[in-house]
Structures are given as structure tokens and as C-alpha cells.
Amino acid sequence: MARDRDLALEAADAGGEEAARPEPSLWRLVLANRAVFWGGLLLVVMVAVALVGPAFTGDPMAINPIQRLKPPSAAFPFGTDFLGRDLLARVVYGARISLAVGLAVAVIAISVGLVLGMIAGYVRALDAVVMRVMDGLMAIPGILLAIALISLSGATLLTVIVAIVIPEIPRVVRLVRSVVLTVREEPYVEAAIAAGTRLPWILIRHVLPNTVAPLIVQASYISGSAMLTESILGFLGAGIPPEIPSWGNIMSEGRTYFQLSPWIIFFPGVALALTVLAVNTVGDGLRDTLDPRIARKM
Amino acid sequence: MWRYVLMRIVATVPVMGVVAVFVFLMLRLAPGDPAAVIAGDYATAEDVARIREQLGLDQPIPVQFARWIGQLLQGDLGTSIFTNLPVTTLIAQRLEPTLLLSLTTITFAILVAVPLGTLAAWRAGSLLDRVVMLFSVAGFSVPVFVLGYIFIYVLAMWLGWLPVQGYKSPFVDGLVPFLQHITLPTLTLSVIFIALIARMTRAAVMEVLAEDYVRTARAKGQSELKVLVRHALRNAAVPIVTVIGLGIALLIGGVVVTESVYNIPGVGRLVLDAVLARDYPIIQGLILFFSFIYILINLVVDLLYTFLDPRIRY
């Protein structure tokens, strides 16, 4: 008995090892792919700016009415807004908000989607229910859904993040479910079942590792799209509370003064576009390197 | 074939049902008293009570739901709290600009993106290919409204070629003013669509170009144009049409933003006006309306497959 179990375990382990067969290290993959390298570099710069930048630029909230709506100059490289606040300081500070929103949305959407996707893929009885709910959720245009959720629950940082997360979940669920459905038919999973491995351990030991590569790619797309959605919500006046200088909020305030002071929209817009471009480039590069089979799902 | 069409239509019913349930529950599950949230910070107790009654929130939830579904099935999307007009009337009033903007955008995007994507695939690795690919990544990275303001700044304010904002109806104001006013919004909204379609076209055509029948076509002396259009593009049509259908979700989100940037009185602007006024029945009705359109278009796309690819038979 015990021997049979050991043999089965060995078979299961061999299968597990196949997934972890000596691959080039992540670092070498990064260097091998130019897109990932440049996108990653840009992203690192943005993260660095978000982390240490606010220490070097002035107070993003300091109001200075005499200096209001000044074009870019030596004193204010990005100009000032309608309250005379230093736009450079605000854009640098806004990087924190936008990157934090992107990261939070990606982490939450992936976690929730992972759990639901595993349930749908492994528990036949719940599969149909979960997937129909996801189909319905996918049919609702994401921005509209987010606007509605925020207008109902009041706009705070948390509700904005949740409102951006919800429309992102169905794609993650579909992705995870498809991986689960493939993996559960693999011989190493059958071997593990034969060896009496319990379901939670099968999910953690055999299914989870197979979802990592596609989910990393998906996470990068989600964080990019979350940053865009945050800015659009802020711009429409349905986003994070206006006193928090996110890029979307800065641009929203710039609308009224656009004809006279276009820099208020221009600089945060460029910062946002570069950040999302960096994230998307890294995502594309990782997709090509990690798993050429997953097509980008819109 | 007709069996399949029927089955496919029936299959949209549960999806619509889930959307309806979701939209219904959103209001009821929201934290706090929805009537108070909708009424706003300065509402009196009577206002809140009036809104609660108007929305039927004083009834038990199953009764509310049954009533609501009954109304929906009769094509009633609810009534605006502030204007007291049916949501369907409000949508109908504002449908023209949105519909026309969507049509010009989709047409323009397809006319630009399909040839670009095909050429990029034809000369994969060339400078043109790289430019198209760069554009398709960049197009996903710039928020729609930033593009809108860049276009306004350069083309309207700086060069003075086009009007800054506003909408002119082709039926009332004439075709030329309409085209002048619709050009910038169309350009703005097309960018992300062009990026999406060009990317998919390139991938699909590249795959087809590797097929044996393309080599055969070339071997028998077909011109490259015929190879690309008749053999490659035609066989690549299914994924391209699919991505256009899925892209409608992007288009709907983009319409809300674009109409706001260019001050176009369309359905997208209605969303924003409703949010600012906390007119929740309108928001609910609009979500249902847009989801319905999205489901409908993707149903049509699904049914188109048989015409695009005679090999697909149901």
C-alpha cells in the first residue's frame, strides 16, 4: 500500500517538476526581451518617483493664489494650477495614488478571480452558476458599472478601487477556470488523486503553479487598465475624492482652464500615458516570454 | 442553421437576466439607505420618503423585483426622479448624436485599421510593422480624454481647422456642419479602436499568410493585392469581426468620456448628468440599455460567422 502511494507520489512529483523544469531565470528573460527591459526600466523609474519624489518636490497641497495658472518656468517646471499649487509636486505625488490604485486593483481582482475560477473549474455543481454570473457581469460596460457603483456607495478611495475591481474579475475567473480544466486532466493530477491527495492540496500544489504565468501577464494588463479607469472616473468627477491629487483629479480640475492653461492636463496626462505604456509593454513582453499561447483578451 | 440562430438567441436570455438581477441588487445592497444617498446631503425627510416611495423601496424585496422585471419586459426602463420623464424617452431624445458618433468611429476605425494591420502582417518586421505595433500599444495607454484635449488644442485651437466643441445634427443643420463637428470626436474615439483592430488584423492575417493555400495562390501567379484581400483577409475575417464586437464595450465607455470632452448632448452625457444629479433610475436604465446593445451586437457577430466563413456550419 505504502509503496503504491510512494510510486504515485513520485509520478505526481515528476509531473510537478516538469512544470518547474530548469527554465532560464526571470532576470535572464527580462534581459532577453527588449520590450520588457525598456518597459520595466520606465516602470522602475515611475515607482522610484512615486516613492521618493514627494520628498524632493514641494507640498502638493500648498495654495499660493499669487502664482495661480502660471505656465511652466524654472520655479515651477510643470506650471501651477488654479489655486497656485505646484503642478510638478502634484503630478509626482499623484504617481503614488495612481500606482497604488493599479497595484491594489490587480492584487484584489487576481485574488478574487483565482478563488472563483478554481471553484468554477473544480466544483462542477457551481461551475454553471459562477460562469453565468460572470457572463452577465462581462456584458455590463466596465466604466458604466464603476460609475454606478461609486455614485451609489459614495466616492472614497476604497469604493473607487472596489468599483474598478468588479468589472475586471470575470476575465480572471475565465482564465483561471480554463487553466484548471486543462490541468485537472493531466496525468500528474490523476496520479495525485490516486495517491489520495486531498483537494485543497491538489489545488495548491498542482493547479496554482500553472496559473502563475498567465496571471502575472493578466495582472499587468489589469493594473494598466485600472490606472486608466481611475483617471477617467476622476476626470468625469465620479472618482477618488477631489482633494486627493490623483492624476485623474488633477486633469479634472484642469478642464475648466484648458484653453488658457493646457499644461494642467498635459503633464499628468503624459505621466499617466507613460506609466500605462510601461505596464502594457511589460505585460506584452512577459506574455511572449512566459506563455506564447495566451492571446491578449480584451 | 435556424435552430442554431434560435438557440443562440435563447442563450442571451440568462445573460440579460443576470444583468437585470445585478442592476437591481446594486441599489438594494449598497451600504446605507439608497433613498438617502440618492436624495443627497441637503434633502429633507420628506424628500427621502418621496424618493423611497417612487423607487418602490418601501415594498418587500421580492415584490420590488417582480414589479421591476414586469416593467422591464414591457420595455419600461423606469422613470427619472427629477424630470419625471420615462428613461426610454430620455434615451430616445439623445440617441442621434451617440448613434452617429459610434457609426463614424467604427467606420473610420475599420477603414484605417484593417489595411494597416494587413500591411503590417504582410511586411512583418518592417518599419511599418513596428510603427503599427507601437501605435497599437500606445493607443491602449493614453486616456481618451487626454487625446481629446490634444486634438482640440492642435487641430481646433492652434490650427483652427475645426470647431472646438458642440454637435450639429445632419438632419437639422446640414451635412457640412455635422461633419465639421463630428471629426474631432471621431478621431479621438477611434484611436483605441484602431489600436485594437489593427493588432488583431495583423495577428490574424499573419497566421493565414503562413497557410498552404496562400503559397498556392502565389505560385499560380496571383497578384499580391489579390493574395492579401481575397485569400488572407477573407480567411482572417472571423477573429477581426469578433474583436470589433467585443470592442463595443470600449466604445461605450469611450462615448461617455468623448461626449463629455466635446460637449455632445448624447446618451453618454446623459450618464454623467444622471450621476451628478444622483438620478438613479436613469443610471439603472442606461446600464441595462448599454448592456442590451452590447449583448445584441455580439449576438449579431456570432451569427455573422456563418456568412464570413462558410466552413462554419451549425
Coordinates of C-alpha atoms in Angstrom, one line a residue, chain A residues 18-267:
Chain A
E18 CA 8.1 19.1 -15.4
A19 CA 6.3 22.4 -14.8
A20 CA 9.3 23.6 -13.0
R21 CA 11.9 22.2 -15.4
P22 CA 15.0 24.3 -15.4
E23 CA 13.9 27.5 -17.1
P24 CA 16.1 30.5 -17.6
S25 CA 15.8 32.8 -14.6
L26 CA 13.4 35.6 -14.7
W27 CA 16.2 38.1 -14.8
R28 CA 17.7 36.5 -17.9
L29 CA 14.2 36.5 -19.6
V30 CA 13.9 40.2 -18.7
L31 CA 17.2 41.0 -20.3
A32 CA 16.5 38.8 -23.4
N33 CA 13.3 40.7 -24.2
R34 CA 13.9 44.3 -25.1
A35 CA 10.3 45.4 -24.7
V36 CA 10.3 44.0 -21.1
F37 CA 13.6 45.7 -20.4
W38 CA 12.6 49.2 -21.5
G39 CA 9.1 48.9 -20.2
G40 CA 10.4 47.6 -16.9
L41 CA 13.0 50.4 -16.7
L42 CA 10.4 53.0 -17.3
L43 CA 8.2 51.4 -14.6
V44 CA 11.0 51.3 -12.1
V45 CA 11.7 55.0 -12.7
M46 CA 8.0 55.7 -12.1
V47 CA 7.9 53.7 -9.0
A48 CA 11.0 55.4 -7.7
V49 CA 9.5 58.8 -8.5
A50 CA 6.3 57.8 -6.6
L51 CA 8.3 56.5 -3.6
V52 CA 11.0 59.2 -3.1
G53 CA 9.9 62.0 -5.4
P54 CA 7.5 63.7 -2.9
A55 CA 10.4 64.2 -0.5
F56 CA 12.2 66.4 -3.1
T57 CA 9.3 68.3 -4.6
G58 CA 7.3 70.8 -2.6
D59 CA 4.0 70.4 -0.8
P60 CA 1.4 69.3 -3.4
M61 CA -1.4 71.0 -1.4
A62 CA 0.3 74.4 -0.7
I63 CA -2.0 77.1 -2.1
N64 CA -0.4 80.2 -3.5
P65 CA -3.0 82.5 -5.1
I66 CA -0.5 85.0 -6.5
Q67 CA 1.1 82.2 -8.6
R68 CA -2.1 80.8 -10.0
L69 CA -2.2 79.3 -13.5
K70 CA 1.4 80.1 -14.2
P71 CA 2.9 78.4 -17.3
P72 CA 5.9 76.1 -16.9
S73 CA 9.0 78.0 -15.7
A74 CA 12.3 77.4 -13.7
A75 CA 10.4 77.8 -10.4
F76 CA 7.5 75.6 -11.5
P77 CA 8.7 73.2 -14.2
F78 CA 5.2 71.9 -14.8
G79 CA 3.4 75.3 -14.1
T80 CA 0.8 75.9 -11.4
D81 CA -2.9 75.1 -11.2
F82 CA -5.9 77.4 -10.5
L83 CA -5.0 77.7 -6.8
G84 CA -1.3 78.3 -7.5
R85 CA -0.4 74.8 -6.4
D86 CA 2.9 73.4 -7.8
L87 CA 1.9 71.0 -10.6
L88 CA 5.2 69.1 -10.5
A89 CA 4.7 68.4 -6.8
R90 CA 1.1 67.3 -7.5
V91 CA 2.0 65.1 -10.5
V92 CA 4.8 63.4 -8.5
Y93 CA 2.5 62.9 -5.6
G94 CA -0.2 61.6 -8.0
A95 CA 2.1 58.8 -9.1
R96 CA 1.7 57.3 -5.7
I97 CA -2.1 57.3 -5.9
S98 CA -2.2 56.0 -9.5
L99 CA 0.3 53.3 -8.9
A100 CA -1.3 52.3 -5.6
V101 CA -4.7 52.1 -7.3
G102 CA -3.2 50.0 -10.2
L103 CA -1.5 47.6 -7.8
A104 CA -4.4 47.3 -5.4
V105 CA -6.9 46.6 -8.2
A106 CA -4.6 44.0 -9.8
V107 CA -4.0 42.2 -6.5
I108 CA -7.6 42.1 -5.4
A109 CA -9.0 41.2 -8.9
I110 CA -6.5 38.4 -9.3
S111 CA -7.1 37.0 -5.7
V112 CA -10.9 37.0 -6.0
G113 CA -10.8 35.8 -9.6
L114 CA -8.4 33.0 -8.6
V115 CA -10.6 31.7 -5.9
L116 CA -13.8 31.9 -8.0
G117 CA -12.0 30.4 -11.1
M118 CA -10.8 27.4 -9.1
I119 CA -14.2 26.9 -7.6
A120 CA -15.8 27.1 -11.1
G121 CA -13.2 24.8 -12.6
Y122 CA -13.2 22.2 -9.8
V123 CA -16.7 22.1 -8.3
R124 CA -18.9 21.0 -11.2
A125 CA -22.1 21.9 -9.3
L126 CA -21.1 25.6 -9.0
D127 CA -19.5 25.9 -12.4
A128 CA -22.6 26.9 -14.3
V129 CA -23.8 29.3 -11.7
V130 CA -20.4 31.1 -11.3
M131 CA -19.9 31.3 -15.1
R132 CA -23.4 32.7 -15.9
V133 CA -22.9 35.4 -13.3
M134 CA -19.5 36.2 -14.9
D135 CA -21.1 36.3 -18.4
G136 CA -23.7 38.8 -17.1
L137 CA -21.0 40.9 -15.4
M138 CA -19.0 40.9 -18.6
A139 CA -21.9 42.3 -20.5
I140 CA -22.0 45.4 -18.4
P141 CA -19.6 48.0 -19.8
G142 CA -16.9 48.4 -17.1
I143 CA -16.8 52.2 -16.8
L144 CA -20.6 52.4 -16.5
L145 CA -20.6 49.8 -13.8
A146 CA -17.9 51.6 -11.9
I147 CA -19.7 54.9 -12.2
A148 CA -22.9 53.4 -10.9
L149 CA -21.3 51.6 -8.0
I150 CA -19.4 54.8 -6.9
S151 CA -22.5 57.0 -7.3
L152 CA -24.4 54.6 -5.0
S153 CA -21.8 54.0 -2.3
G154 CA -20.2 57.4 -2.2
A155 CA -16.7 58.2 -3.6
T156 CA -13.9 57.1 -1.3
L157 CA -10.5 55.6 -2.3
L158 CA -11.8 52.2 -1.2
T159 CA -15.1 52.3 -3.1
V160 CA -13.3 53.5 -6.3
I161 CA -10.9 50.6 -6.0
V162 CA -13.7 48.1 -5.5
A163 CA -15.7 49.6 -8.3
I164 CA -12.8 49.2 -10.7
V165 CA -12.1 45.7 -9.4
I166 CA -15.6 44.2 -10.0
P167 CA -15.6 44.6 -13.8
E168 CA -12.1 43.1 -14.0
I169 CA -13.0 39.9 -12.1
P170 CA -14.8 37.9 -14.9
R171 CA -11.8 37.8 -17.2
V172 CA -9.6 36.5 -14.4
V173 CA -12.2 33.8 -13.5
R174 CA -12.4 32.7 -17.1
L175 CA -8.6 32.5 -17.4
V176 CA -8.2 30.5 -14.1
R177 CA -11.1 28.2 -14.9
S178 CA -9.6 27.4 -18.3
V179 CA -6.3 26.6 -16.8
V180 CA -8.0 24.4 -14.1
L181 CA -10.0 22.5 -16.7
T182 CA -6.8 21.7 -18.6
V183 CA -4.7 20.8 -15.6
R184 CA -7.2 18.5 -13.9
E185 CA -7.0 16.1 -16.9
E186 CA -3.2 15.9 -16.6
P187 CA -1.7 12.5 -15.6
Y188 CA 0.2 14.1 -12.7
V189 CA -3.1 15.3 -11.2
E190 CA -4.7 11.9 -11.7
A191 CA -1.7 10.4 -10.0
A192 CA -2.1 12.7 -7.1
I193 CA -5.8 11.8 -6.8
A194 CA -4.9 8.2 -7.0
A195 CA -2.4 8.7 -4.2
G196 CA -5.2 10.1 -2.1
T197 CA -4.1 13.7 -2.1
R198 CA -6.8 16.0 -0.8
L199 CA -8.5 18.6 -3.0
P200 CA -7.0 21.7 -1.3
W201 CA -3.5 20.3 -1.6
I202 CA -4.1 19.4 -5.3
L203 CA -5.2 22.9 -6.0
I204 CA -2.2 24.4 -4.2
R205 CA 0.5 22.0 -5.4
H206 CA -0.6 21.3 -8.9
V207 CA -3.2 23.8 -10.2
L208 CA -1.9 27.0 -8.6
P209 CA 1.6 26.9 -10.2
N210 CA 0.1 26.6 -13.6
T211 CA -1.9 29.7 -13.2
V212 CA 1.1 31.9 -12.2
A213 CA 2.4 32.7 -15.6
P214 CA -0.9 33.7 -17.2
L215 CA -2.0 35.6 -14.1
I216 CA 1.2 37.7 -14.0
V217 CA 0.5 38.8 -17.5
Q218 CA -3.1 39.4 -16.7
A219 CA -2.2 41.4 -13.6
S220 CA -0.1 43.8 -15.7
Y221 CA -2.9 44.4 -18.1
I222 CA -5.4 44.9 -15.2
S223 CA -3.2 47.4 -13.4
G224 CA -2.7 49.4 -16.6
S225 CA -6.4 49.5 -17.3
A226 CA -7.2 50.3 -13.7
M227 CA -5.0 53.4 -13.8
L228 CA -6.7 54.5 -17.0
T229 CA -10.2 53.9 -15.4
E230 CA -9.2 55.7 -12.3
S231 CA -8.2 58.7 -14.3
I232 CA -11.4 58.6 -16.4
L233 CA -13.5 58.4 -13.3
G234 CA -11.6 61.2 -11.7
F235 CA -12.0 63.2 -14.9
L236 CA -15.7 62.6 -15.0
G237 CA -16.0 63.8 -11.4
A238 CA -17.0 60.3 -10.2
G239 CA -13.7 59.1 -8.8
I240 CA -11.5 59.4 -5.8
P241 CA -12.4 62.4 -3.5
P242 CA -11.2 65.6 -5.3
E243 CA -8.9 66.7 -2.5
I244 CA -6.6 63.7 -3.2
P245 CA -4.3 64.7 -6.1
S246 CA -4.6 61.6 -8.3
W247 CA -3.7 62.2 -11.9
G248 CA -7.4 61.9 -12.9
N249 CA -8.4 64.5 -10.3
I250 CA -5.6 67.0 -11.4
M251 CA -6.7 66.7 -15.0
S252 CA -10.4 67.0 -14.0
E253 CA -9.6 70.3 -12.3
G254 CA -7.7 71.4 -15.4
R255 CA -10.8 71.1 -17.7
T256 CA -12.2 74.5 -16.9
Y257 CA -8.8 76.2 -17.6
F258 CA -7.9 74.1 -20.6
Q259 CA -7.9 76.8 -23.2
L260 CA -5.7 79.1 -21.1
S261 CA -3.6 76.6 -19.2
P262 CA -3.3 73.3 -21.2
W263 CA -0.3 72.2 -19.1
I264 CA -2.6 71.2 -16.2
I265 CA -4.0 68.4 -18.3
F266 CA -0.8 67.8 -20.4
F267 CA 1.7 66.8 -17.7

